[in-house]
CSV table of C-alpha atoms in Angstrom, one decimal:
chain,number,residue,atom,x,y,z
A,1,MET,CA,4.2,96.2,54.3
A,2,ALA,CA,4.7,92.8,52.7
A,3,TRP,CA,7.8,90.5,52.4
A,4,GLN,CA,9.4,91.4,49.1
A,5,HIS,CA,12.2,88.8,48.7
A,6,LYS,CA,12.3,85.4,47.2
A,7,ASP,CA,14.8,84.1,49.7
A,8,LEU,CA,16.1,84.8,53.2
A,9,LEU,CA,19.9,84.4,53.0
A,10,GLY,CA,21.1,86.8,55.6
A,11,LEU,CA,20.2,89.8,57.8
A,12,ARG,CA,22.8,92.0,56.0
A,13,GLY,CA,20.8,94.3,53.7
A,14,LEU,CA,17.4,93.7,55.3
A,15,SER,CA,15.8,97.0,56.3
A,16,LYS,CA,14.6,98.0,59.8
A,17,GLN,CA,11.0,97.7,58.6
A,18,GLU,CA,11.5,94.2,57.2
A,19,ILE,CA,13.1,93.0,60.5
A,20,GLU,CA,10.2,94.6,62.4
A,21,LEU,CA,7.7,92.8,60.2
A,22,ILE,CA,9.3,89.4,61.1
A,23,LEU,CA,9.5,90.2,64.8
A,24,ASP,CA,5.9,91.5,64.9
A,25,THR,CA,4.6,88.4,63.0
A,26,ALA,CA,6.4,86.1,65.4
A,27,ALA,CA,4.4,87.3,68.4
A,28,PRO,CA,1.1,85.8,67.5
A,29,MET,CA,3.0,82.7,66.4
A,30,LYS,CA,4.3,82.2,69.9
A,31,ASP,CA,0.7,82.0,71.2
A,32,ILE,CA,0.2,79.0,68.9
A,33,ILE,CA,3.2,77.2,70.4
A,34,GLY,CA,1.6,77.7,73.9
A,35,ARG,CA,-1.7,76.1,72.9
A,36,ASP,CA,-2.9,72.6,73.5
A,37,ILE,CA,-3.4,72.1,69.7
A,38,LYS,CA,-0.2,73.5,68.1
A,39,LYS,CA,-1.5,73.6,64.6
A,40,VAL,CA,-3.0,76.1,62.2
A,41,PRO,CA,-3.9,75.3,58.5
A,42,THR,CA,-2.0,78.3,57.0
A,43,LEU,CA,0.6,76.4,54.9
A,44,ARG,CA,-1.6,73.3,54.1
A,45,GLY,CA,-0.4,71.8,50.8
A,46,LYS,CA,3.1,73.6,50.9
A,47,SER,CA,6.3,71.6,51.2
A,48,VAL,CA,9.4,72.5,53.2
A,49,VAL,CA,12.6,70.5,52.8
A,50,CYS,CA,15.3,70.9,55.4
A,51,LEU,CA,18.6,70.1,53.6
A,52,PHE,CA,21.3,69.8,56.2
A,53,TYR,CA,24.9,69.3,55.3
A,54,GLU,CA,26.0,69.8,58.8
A,55,ALA,CA,24.8,68.2,62.1
A,56,SER,CA,22.1,70.1,63.9
A,57,THR,CA,19.5,69.4,66.5
A,58,ARG,CA,17.8,72.6,67.4
A,59,THR,CA,17.8,74.5,64.1
A,60,ARG,CA,16.6,71.5,62.1
A,61,THR,CA,13.9,70.4,64.6
A,62,SER,CA,12.9,74.0,65.0
A,63,PHE,CA,12.3,74.5,61.2
A,64,GLU,CA,10.6,71.1,61.1
A,65,LEU,CA,8.2,71.9,63.8
A,66,SER,CA,7.5,75.4,62.6
A,67,GLY,CA,6.5,73.9,59.2
A,68,LYS,CA,4.4,71.2,60.9
A,69,PHE,CA,2.7,73.7,63.3
A,70,MET,CA,1.5,75.5,60.2
A,71,SER,CA,0.4,72.3,58.4
A,72,ALA,CA,3.2,72.3,55.8
A,73,ASP,CA,4.7,69.0,54.7
A,74,THR,CA,8.2,68.9,56.0
A,75,VAL,CA,11.0,66.6,54.9
A,76,ASN,CA,14.5,66.3,56.4
A,77,ILE,CA,17.6,65.4,54.3
A,78,ALA,CA,20.8,64.8,56.1
A,79,ALA,CA,23.6,65.0,53.5
A,80,SER,CA,25.3,61.9,55.0
A,81,SER,CA,22.3,59.8,53.9
A,82,SER,CA,21.6,61.4,50.6
A,83,SER,CA,22.9,61.3,47.1
A,84,VAL,CA,25.5,63.8,48.2
A,85,VAL,CA,27.7,60.8,49.2
A,86,LYS,CA,27.4,59.6,45.6
A,87,GLY,CA,28.9,62.9,44.4
A,88,GLU,CA,25.8,64.9,43.5
A,89,SER,CA,26.4,68.6,43.3
A,90,LEU,CA,24.5,71.1,45.4
A,91,ILE,CA,22.9,72.6,42.3
A,92,ASP,CA,21.7,69.2,41.0
A,93,THR,CA,20.4,68.3,44.5
A,94,GLY,CA,18.4,71.6,44.5
A,95,LYS,CA,17.1,71.0,41.0
A,96,THR,CA,15.9,67.5,42.0
A,97,LEU,CA,14.0,69.0,45.0
A,98,ASP,CA,12.6,71.7,42.7
A,99,ALA,CA,11.3,69.1,40.3
A,100,MET,CA,9.5,67.4,43.2
A,101,GLY,CA,7.6,70.6,43.8
A,102,THR,CA,9.4,71.8,46.9
A,103,ASP,CA,8.2,75.3,47.9
A,104,ILE,CA,10.9,76.1,50.5
A,105,ILE,CA,14.4,74.7,50.9
A,106,VAL,CA,16.0,75.3,54.3
A,107,ILE,CA,19.8,74.8,53.9
A,108,ARG,CA,22.6,74.4,56.3
A,109,HIS,CA,26.1,74.1,54.8
A,110,ALA,CA,29.7,74.3,56.0
A,111,ALA,CA,30.6,76.5,53.0
A,112,SER,CA,29.9,80.2,53.3
A,113,GLY,CA,27.7,81.3,50.3
A,114,ALA,CA,26.3,77.8,49.6
A,115,PRO,CA,22.6,79.0,50.1
A,116,HIS,CA,23.2,82.0,47.7
A,117,LEU,CA,24.5,79.6,45.1
A,118,LEU,CA,21.5,77.3,45.6
A,119,ALA,CA,19.0,80.2,45.6
A,120,LYS,CA,20.3,81.3,42.1
A,121,HIS,CA,19.5,77.9,40.6
A,122,VAL,CA,16.2,76.8,42.1
A,123,LYS,CA,12.6,78.1,41.8
A,124,ALA,CA,12.0,77.2,45.5
A,125,ARG,CA,12.5,79.8,48.1
A,126,VAL,CA,15.7,79.3,50.1
A,127,ILE,CA,16.2,80.0,53.7
A,128,ASN,CA,19.8,80.0,55.0
A,129,ALA,CA,20.0,77.9,58.2
A,130,GLY,CA,23.7,78.7,58.7
A,131,ASP,CA,26.4,78.8,56.1
A,132,GLY,CA,30.0,78.4,57.2
A,133,ALA,CA,31.2,81.3,59.2
A,134,HIS,CA,28.9,83.7,57.3
A,135,GLU,CA,25.4,84.2,58.5
A,136,HIS,CA,22.6,82.4,60.5
A,137,PRO,CA,19.8,84.9,60.0
A,138,THR,CA,17.0,83.0,61.9
A,139,GLN,CA,19.2,82.7,64.9
A,140,GLY,CA,19.9,86.5,64.7
A,141,LEU,CA,16.2,87.1,64.4
A,142,LEU,CA,15.3,84.9,67.4
A,143,ASP,CA,18.0,86.6,69.5
A,144,MET,CA,16.6,90.0,68.6
A,145,TYR,CA,13.0,88.7,69.3
A,146,THR,CA,14.2,87.5,72.7
A,147,ILE,CA,15.9,90.8,73.5
A,148,LYS,CA,12.9,92.8,72.4
A,149,GLU,CA,10.5,90.6,74.4
A,150,ARG,CA,12.5,91.0,77.6
A,151,LYS,CA,13.6,94.6,77.2
A,152,GLY,CA,10.7,96.0,75.2
A,153,ARG,CA,13.0,97.5,72.6
A,154,LEU,CA,16.3,97.1,70.6
A,155,GLU,CA,17.1,100.7,69.8
A,156,GLY,CA,19.7,102.2,72.2
A,157,LEU,CA,20.7,99.0,74.0
A,158,THR,CA,24.3,97.9,74.4
A,159,VAL,CA,24.8,94.3,73.4
A,160,THR,CA,28.1,92.5,74.0
A,161,ILE,CA,28.8,89.4,71.8
A,162,LEU,CA,31.4,87.3,73.7
A,163,GLY,CA,33.6,84.6,72.3
A,164,ASP,CA,34.7,83.1,69.0
A,165,VAL,CA,33.5,85.8,66.7
A,166,LEU,CA,35.8,84.7,63.9
A,167,HIS,CA,34.0,81.4,63.3
A,168,SER,CA,30.5,82.6,64.3
A,169,ARG,CA,27.8,83.0,61.8
A,170,VAL,CA,25.5,83.8,64.8
A,171,ALA,CA,27.7,86.8,65.6
A,172,ARG,CA,27.6,88.2,62.0
A,173,SER,CA,23.8,87.9,61.8
A,174,ASN,CA,23.5,89.5,65.2
A,175,ILE,CA,25.9,92.4,64.2
A,176,TRP,CA,24.0,93.2,61.0
A,177,GLY,CA,20.5,92.9,62.6
A,178,LEU,CA,21.2,94.7,65.8
A,179,ARG,CA,23.0,97.5,64.1
A,180,THR,CA,20.1,98.0,61.7
A,181,MET,CA,17.7,98.1,64.7
A,182,GLY,CA,19.7,100.8,66.3
A,183,ALA,CA,21.6,98.9,69.1
A,184,GLU,CA,25.2,99.4,70.0
A,185,VAL,CA,27.2,96.3,69.5
A,186,ARG,CA,30.4,95.3,71.1
A,187,VAL,CA,32.4,92.1,70.4
A,188,CYS,CA,34.9,90.5,72.8
A,189,GLY,CA,37.3,87.6,72.5
A,190,PRO,CA,40.9,86.7,72.1
A,191,SER,CA,42.5,88.8,69.3
A,192,THR,CA,43.0,85.7,67.2
A,193,LEU,CA,39.3,85.1,67.2
A,194,LEU,CA,38.2,88.6,66.3
A,195,PRO,CA,38.0,89.0,62.5
A,196,PRO,CA,40.0,92.0,61.1
A,197,GLU,CA,37.1,93.3,59.0
A,198,LEU,CA,35.1,94.1,62.1
A,199,ALA,CA,36.0,97.8,62.1
A,200,ALA,CA,34.0,98.3,58.9
A,201,THR,CA,30.8,97.0,60.5
A,202,GLY,CA,30.8,99.7,63.1
A,203,VAL,CA,31.2,97.6,66.2
A,204,GLN,CA,33.6,98.1,69.0
A,205,ALA,CA,36.1,95.3,69.5
A,206,PHE,CA,37.5,94.3,73.0
A,207,THR,CA,40.0,91.8,74.1
A,208,CYS,CA,39.4,92.6,77.8
A,209,ILE,CA,36.1,91.0,78.9
A,210,GLU,CA,35.8,93.4,81.9
A,211,GLU,CA,35.8,96.4,79.6
A,212,ALA,CA,33.5,94.8,77.1
A,213,LEU,CA,30.9,94.0,79.8
A,214,GLU,CA,30.9,97.5,81.4
A,215,GLY,CA,27.3,98.8,81.4
A,216,ALA,CA,26.0,96.2,78.9
A,217,ASP,CA,22.3,95.6,78.6
A,218,VAL,CA,22.6,92.2,76.9
A,219,VAL,CA,25.5,89.6,76.7
A,220,ASN,CA,25.3,87.1,73.9
A,221,VAL,CA,27.7,84.3,74.7
A,222,LEU,CA,28.9,82.4,71.6
A,223,ARG,CA,29.7,78.7,71.7
A,224,LEU,CA,33.4,78.0,71.5
A,225,GLN,CA,33.4,76.0,68.3
A,226,LEU,CA,35.8,73.2,69.4
A,227,GLU,CA,35.4,71.5,66.0
A,228,ARG,CA,36.7,74.6,64.3
A,229,GLN,CA,39.7,75.1,66.6
A,230,LYS,CA,42.4,73.1,64.7
A,231,LYS,CA,44.7,76.0,64.0
A,232,GLY,CA,45.8,76.7,67.5
A,233,LEU,CA,44.1,80.1,67.8
A,234,PHE,CA,44.3,80.0,71.6
A,235,PRO,CA,46.5,77.9,73.9
A,236,THR,CA,44.1,75.7,75.9
A,237,ILE,CA,40.4,75.5,76.7
A,238,ARG,CA,41.2,76.0,80.4
A,239,GLU,CA,43.0,79.3,79.6
A,240,TYR,CA,40.1,80.4,77.4
A,241,ALA,CA,37.6,79.7,80.2
A,242,ARG,CA,39.8,81.6,82.6
A,243,GLN,CA,40.2,84.6,80.4
A,244,PHE,CA,36.8,84.8,78.6
A,245,GLY,CA,34.4,82.6,80.4
A,246,LEU,CA,31.2,84.4,81.6
A,247,ASN,CA,30.7,84.1,85.4
A,248,GLN,CA,28.6,85.8,88.0
A,249,GLU,CA,31.6,87.9,89.2
A,250,ARG,CA,32.1,89.4,85.7
A,251,LEU,CA,28.4,90.0,85.1
A,252,LYS,CA,28.4,92.5,88.0
A,253,ARG,CA,30.0,94.9,85.5
A,254,CYS,CA,26.8,94.8,83.4
A,255,LYS,CA,23.6,96.7,84.0
A,256,SER,CA,21.7,95.2,87.0
A,257,ASP,CA,18.9,93.9,84.7
A,258,VAL,CA,21.3,92.2,82.2
A,259,LEU,CA,20.0,89.6,79.9
A,260,VAL,CA,22.2,86.7,79.0
A,261,LEU,CA,21.8,84.8,75.7
A,262,HIS,CA,23.5,81.7,74.2
A,263,PRO,CA,22.7,80.2,70.9
A,264,GLY,CA,23.5,76.6,72.1
A,265,PRO,CA,24.7,74.0,72.4
A,266,MET,CA,26.6,75.2,75.5
A,267,ASN,CA,30.0,74.1,76.6
A,268,ARG,CA,29.2,74.6,80.3
A,269,GLY,CA,32.2,75.6,82.3
A,270,VAL,CA,34.0,76.9,79.2
A,271,GLU,CA,32.4,79.9,77.7
A,272,ILE,CA,29.5,80.1,80.3
A,273,ALA,CA,29.5,79.1,84.0
A,274,ASP,CA,26.7,76.7,85.1
A,275,ASP,CA,25.1,79.2,87.6
A,276,VAL,CA,25.0,81.9,84.8
A,277,ALA,CA,23.4,79.5,82.2
A,278,ASP,CA,20.7,78.4,84.7
A,279,ALA,CA,19.9,81.9,86.2
A,280,ASP,CA,16.7,83.9,85.7
A,281,PHE,CA,18.5,86.5,83.8
A,282,ALA,CA,19.5,84.0,81.1
A,283,ALA,CA,16.9,83.3,78.4
A,284,ILE,CA,18.6,80.3,76.8
A,285,GLU,CA,15.5,78.0,76.8
A,286,GLU,CA,13.2,80.9,75.8
A,287,GLN,CA,15.5,81.5,72.8
A,288,VAL,CA,14.6,78.0,71.7
A,289,THR,CA,10.9,78.6,71.9
A,290,ASN,CA,11.3,81.9,70.2
A,291,GLY,CA,13.2,80.2,67.5
A,292,VAL,CA,10.1,78.2,66.5
A,293,ALA,CA,7.9,81.3,66.6
A,294,VAL,CA,10.4,83.3,64.5
A,295,ARG,CA,10.7,80.5,61.9
A,296,MET,CA,6.9,80.2,61.7
A,297,ALA,CA,6.8,83.9,61.0
A,298,ILE,CA,9.4,83.6,58.2
A,299,LEU,CA,7.6,80.6,56.7
A,300,TYR,CA,4.3,82.6,56.8
A,301,LEU,CA,5.8,85.7,55.3
A,302,MET,CA,7.5,83.8,52.5
A,303,MET,CA,4.4,81.7,51.6
A,304,GLY,CA,1.5,83.8,52.6
A,305,GLY,CA,0.2,86.5,50.3
A,306,SER,CA,2.7,85.7,47.6
A,307,GLY,CA,0.4,86.6,44.7
A,308,SER,CA,1.8,87.9,41.5
A,309,GLY,CA,2.6,91.4,42.7
A,310,ALA,CA,4.4,90.5,46.0
A,311,VAL,CA,7.7,89.0,44.9
A,312,HIS,CA,10.3,90.2,42.7
B,1,MET,CA,-11.6,100.8,41.1
B,2,LYS,CA,-13.6,103.5,42.9
B,3,LEU,CA,-16.5,103.2,45.4
B,4,LEU,CA,-19.5,105.4,45.1
B,5,ASN,CA,-21.7,106.0,48.1
B,6,LYS,CA,-25.2,104.9,47.4
B,7,ALA,CA,-27.2,104.9,50.7
B,8,LEU,CA,-26.9,105.0,54.4
B,9,LEU,CA,-28.4,101.8,55.7
B,10,MET,CA,-27.9,102.3,59.5
B,11,ASP,CA,-27.0,105.3,61.6
B,12,ASP,CA,-25.6,105.2,65.1
B,13,ASP,CA,-29.1,105.0,66.6
B,14,ALA,CA,-30.0,102.0,64.3
B,15,ILE,CA,-26.8,100.2,65.3
B,16,ARG,CA,-27.5,100.7,69.0
B,17,ARG,CA,-31.1,99.4,68.6
B,18,ALA,CA,-29.8,96.3,66.7
B,19,ILE,CA,-27.3,95.6,69.4
B,20,THR,CA,-29.9,95.9,72.1
B,21,ARG,CA,-32.3,93.5,70.2
B,22,ILE,CA,-29.5,91.0,69.5
B,23,ALA,CA,-28.5,91.1,73.2
B,24,HIS,CA,-32.1,90.2,74.2
B,25,GLU,CA,-32.3,87.5,71.6
B,26,ILE,CA,-29.1,86.0,72.9
B,27,LEU,CA,-30.4,85.9,76.4
B,28,GLU,CA,-33.7,84.5,75.4
B,29,LYS,CA,-32.3,81.8,73.2
B,30,ASN,CA,-29.7,80.7,75.8
B,31,GLU,CA,-32.1,81.2,78.7
B,32,GLY,CA,-29.8,83.6,80.5
B,33,ILE,CA,-26.0,84.0,80.8
B,34,GLU,CA,-24.9,80.6,82.3
B,35,ASN,CA,-21.8,79.4,80.4
B,36,LEU,CA,-22.2,82.2,77.9
B,37,ALA,CA,-19.1,83.8,76.3
B,38,LEU,CA,-18.7,86.3,73.4
B,39,VAL,CA,-15.9,86.2,70.9
B,40,GLY,CA,-15.5,88.9,68.3
B,41,ILE,CA,-13.7,88.4,65.0
B,42,ARG,CA,-11.0,91.0,64.4
B,43,ARG,CA,-11.3,93.8,63.6
B,44,ARG,CA,-14.8,95.2,63.7
B,45,GLY,CA,-16.4,92.1,65.3
B,46,VAL,CA,-14.5,92.9,68.4
B,47,PRO,CA,-16.0,96.3,69.3
B,48,LEU,CA,-19.4,94.9,68.4
B,49,ALA,CA,-18.9,92.0,70.7
B,50,LYS,CA,-17.8,94.5,73.5
B,51,ARG,CA,-21.0,96.4,73.0
B,52,LEU,CA,-23.1,93.2,73.3
B,53,GLN,CA,-21.2,92.4,76.5
B,54,GLU,CA,-22.0,95.9,77.9
B,55,LYS,CA,-25.7,95.5,76.9
B,56,ILE,CA,-25.9,92.1,78.5
B,57,GLN,CA,-24.3,93.5,81.6
B,58,GLU,CA,-26.9,96.3,81.6
B,59,ILE,CA,-29.8,93.7,81.3
B,60,GLU,CA,-28.5,90.9,83.6
B,61,GLY,CA,-26.1,92.7,85.9
B,62,THR,CA,-23.3,90.2,85.2
B,63,THR,CA,-20.4,90.4,82.8
B,64,VAL,CA,-19.9,87.6,80.4
B,65,PRO,CA,-16.4,86.7,79.2
B,66,LEU,CA,-15.2,88.4,76.0
B,67,GLY,CA,-12.5,87.3,73.6
B,68,ALA,CA,-11.0,88.4,70.3
B,69,LEU,CA,-10.2,86.1,67.4
B,70,ASP,CA,-7.8,86.7,64.6
B,71,ILE,CA,-8.4,84.4,61.7
B,72,THR,CA,-5.6,85.3,59.3
B,73,LEU,CA,-3.8,82.0,59.8
B,74,TYR,CA,-7.0,80.1,59.1
B,75,ARG,CA,-7.9,81.7,55.8
B,76,ASP,CA,-7.9,79.4,52.7
B,77,ASP,CA,-6.8,82.0,50.3
B,78,LEU,CA,-3.6,83.3,51.8
B,79,THR,CA,-1.3,82.2,49.0
B,80,THR,CA,-3.5,83.7,46.3
B,81,LEU,CA,-3.6,87.2,47.8
B,82,ASP,CA,-1.5,89.9,46.5
B,83,VAL,CA,-1.4,91.9,49.7
B,84,GLN,CA,-0.1,90.0,52.7
B,85,PRO,CA,-2.5,90.2,55.7
B,86,VAL,CA,-0.9,91.3,58.9
B,87,ILE,CA,-1.5,88.9,61.7
B,88,HIS,CA,-2.9,90.1,65.0
B,89,LYS,CA,-3.2,88.3,68.3
B,90,THR,CA,-6.0,86.0,69.2
B,91,GLU,CA,-6.9,86.8,72.8
B,92,VAL,CA,-9.4,84.4,74.4
B,93,PRO,CA,-8.4,84.6,78.1
B,94,PHE,CA,-10.8,82.0,79.3
B,95,SER,CA,-11.5,78.3,78.6
B,96,LEU,CA,-13.9,77.6,75.8
B,97,ASN,CA,-14.6,74.1,77.0
B,98,GLY,CA,-18.3,73.6,77.7
B,99,LYS,CA,-19.1,77.3,76.8
B,100,LYS,CA,-22.0,78.6,74.8
B,101,VAL,CA,-20.0,80.8,72.4
B,102,VAL,CA,-21.5,83.6,70.4
B,103,LEU,CA,-19.2,84.5,67.6
B,104,VAL,CA,-19.7,88.2,66.5
B,105,ASP,CA,-18.8,89.8,63.2
B,106,ASP,CA,-19.8,92.9,61.3
B,107,VAL,CA,-20.8,91.5,57.9
B,108,LEU,CA,-21.8,88.0,56.8
B,109,TYR,CA,-21.0,87.5,53.1
B,110,THR,CA,-19.6,84.3,51.6
B,111,GLY,CA,-19.3,82.6,55.0
B,112,ARG,CA,-15.5,81.9,54.5
B,113,THR,CA,-14.5,84.1,57.4
B,114,VAL,CA,-17.0,82.4,59.7
B,115,ARG,CA,-15.7,78.9,58.5
B,116,ALA,CA,-12.1,80.0,59.4
B,117,ALA,CA,-13.3,81.4,62.7
B,118,LEU,CA,-15.0,78.0,63.6
B,119,ASP,CA,-11.7,76.2,62.9
B,120,ALA,CA,-9.8,78.7,65.0
B,121,LEU,CA,-12.2,78.4,67.9
B,122,ILE,CA,-12.2,74.6,67.8
B,123,ASP,CA,-8.4,74.6,67.9
B,124,ILE,CA,-8.5,76.7,71.1
B,125,GLY,CA,-11.1,74.6,73.0
B,126,ARG,CA,-14.3,72.6,72.8
B,127,PRO,CA,-17.4,74.8,73.2
B,128,GLN,CA,-20.7,73.2,74.0
B,129,VAL,CA,-22.3,75.2,71.2
B,130,ILE,CA,-21.3,78.0,68.8
B,131,GLN,CA,-23.8,80.6,67.6
B,132,LEU,CA,-23.2,83.4,65.2
B,133,ALA,CA,-24.2,87.1,65.5
B,134,VAL,CA,-23.7,89.6,62.7
B,135,LEU,CA,-24.7,93.2,62.2
B,136,ILE,CA,-25.4,92.8,58.5
B,137,ASP,CA,-26.2,89.7,56.4
B,138,ARG,CA,-25.7,90.6,52.8
B,139,GLY,CA,-26.2,87.2,51.3
B,140,HIS,CA,-24.1,85.4,48.6
B,141,ARG,CA,-23.1,82.5,50.7
B,142,GLU,CA,-20.5,80.1,49.3
B,143,LEU,CA,-20.7,77.8,52.3
B,144,PRO,CA,-23.7,76.3,54.2
B,145,ILE,CA,-23.5,78.9,57.1
B,146,ARG,CA,-26.2,81.0,58.5
B,147,ALA,CA,-26.4,83.5,61.4
B,148,ASP,CA,-28.4,83.0,64.6
B,149,TYR,CA,-28.7,86.7,65.2
B,150,VAL,CA,-28.8,89.4,62.5
B,151,GLY,CA,-28.9,93.2,62.9
B,152,LYS,CA,-30.2,93.8,59.4
B,153,ASN,CA,-30.6,91.7,56.3
B,154,VAL,CA,-29.5,93.6,53.2
B,155,PRO,CA,-30.0,91.9,49.8
B,156,THR,CA,-27.0,93.1,47.7
B,157,SER,CA,-25.5,92.6,44.3
B,158,LYS,CA,-21.9,91.4,44.1
B,159,ARG,CA,-20.9,94.8,42.6
B,160,GLU,CA,-21.9,96.5,45.9
B,161,VAL,CA,-19.8,96.9,49.0
B,162,ILE,CA,-21.1,97.1,52.5
B,163,SER,CA,-19.1,99.5,54.6
B,164,VAL,CA,-19.5,99.1,58.4
B,165,ARG,CA,-17.9,101.8,60.5
B,166,VAL,CA,-17.6,101.6,64.3
B,167,MET,CA,-16.5,104.4,66.7
B,168,GLU,CA,-13.7,102.3,68.2
B,169,VAL,CA,-12.0,101.7,64.8
B,170,ASP,CA,-13.3,104.4,62.4
B,171,GLY,CA,-14.2,107.2,64.7
B,172,GLU,CA,-18.0,107.0,63.8
B,173,ASP,CA,-20.9,104.6,63.7
B,174,GLY,CA,-22.7,103.8,60.5
B,175,VAL,CA,-23.4,101.3,57.8
B,176,SER,CA,-23.5,102.3,54.1
B,177,ILE,CA,-23.8,100.6,50.8
B,178,GLN,CA,-21.5,101.6,48.0
B,179,ASP,CA,-21.3,100.8,44.3
B,180,MET,CA,-18.1,99.6,42.6
B,181,VAL,CA,-17.2,102.0,39.7
B,182,ASP,CA,-14.6,100.9,37.2
């Protein structure tokens, strides 16, 4: 099968076959990252603009390197140093990039839905690199790739997503993606950080970490987004760490071959203990490598084989 | 567009004899198997390279290393294709540095696949020399590329299609020529 969408805005609505296509394509891409010469000519002459309205190291660098490894021309725009500070609208910025012949715009924005708005107004293909508290599809895909690589499958696994689910676009993309692939998803956090609409997504919600970890195959620890905690949704960071921090003792409730993930950057000693983050059963650095592979796969699928019949 | 079978060019015996001859030619040209390696181009080049490896083993009593190359990411026509090619793994589990590499494919036609394969090989390592072995050379080159070892030369028109079938992929061995019918 071929990629049939103009844009990648979220994992909600993607079919199992489409997710499998991306994950299968990422495997040979990972080989390229391991080579001495990390470059293939696949996207020569194509241009990728990373338009980041929020600070980011790993996602932006990951997209930039994936483009470069495939010989695309990549450009980074940080909103703080662009015409955005002069009051240019998102749509006008998009149209300007379009007029310069941009093939793919990778956008991160603090407002949920911003990539969808952009996608409607530009000819370039749009990839959502995180929009507000909505979705972060490439993170969801790299998490699934890492789980599949370590566990050999996604179907039938129990995945516990731990932490600030309310503000987490990573959690939402994980929930949609993992559910589509047949995994059982649990979420756990303080009740003030669990969104009320969760029930409709078919996941089990827990406020007791011990219950949520019981028999889990995978624990995906979310970053406590300190910059979004201005409303007093939990008393103190120390109390959060005591109630919901993942440590070795709590991990004993999971399956013996548990896999621990974290999208980074980590608040060590808050949501995750040091000795958990650095253990063999954690794949946090591997997630970063896999992120490049998955993004290369997406760029390939969006640009390769896009003859007249492939896109609607 | 339909394809109409026109003639059987090679049966399983003819393919076997061609492989045997190419194996001898490789050994003669390279004066043995020192530093020799075989790399098949996916898909049908890989089983053909495997057969060459077995034949060389039979003759010399030693196994030469064998790799498989996927050239999808090196094609220069990806964005013009309607159907997106599926990427398979490149598996070259040995260093190419200083090796005499024999690249193996089923059909040599425009030469674009071989050009892509040369790029792919050079990105993996630095072979001493690269040679090309093909089962069929059907002509119509678009690039200055020629094969060192050819199973059978088949002059064709561009409206004809060469169909190579190998046991490992297609369940039978054979090479036939077909006509395109509108």
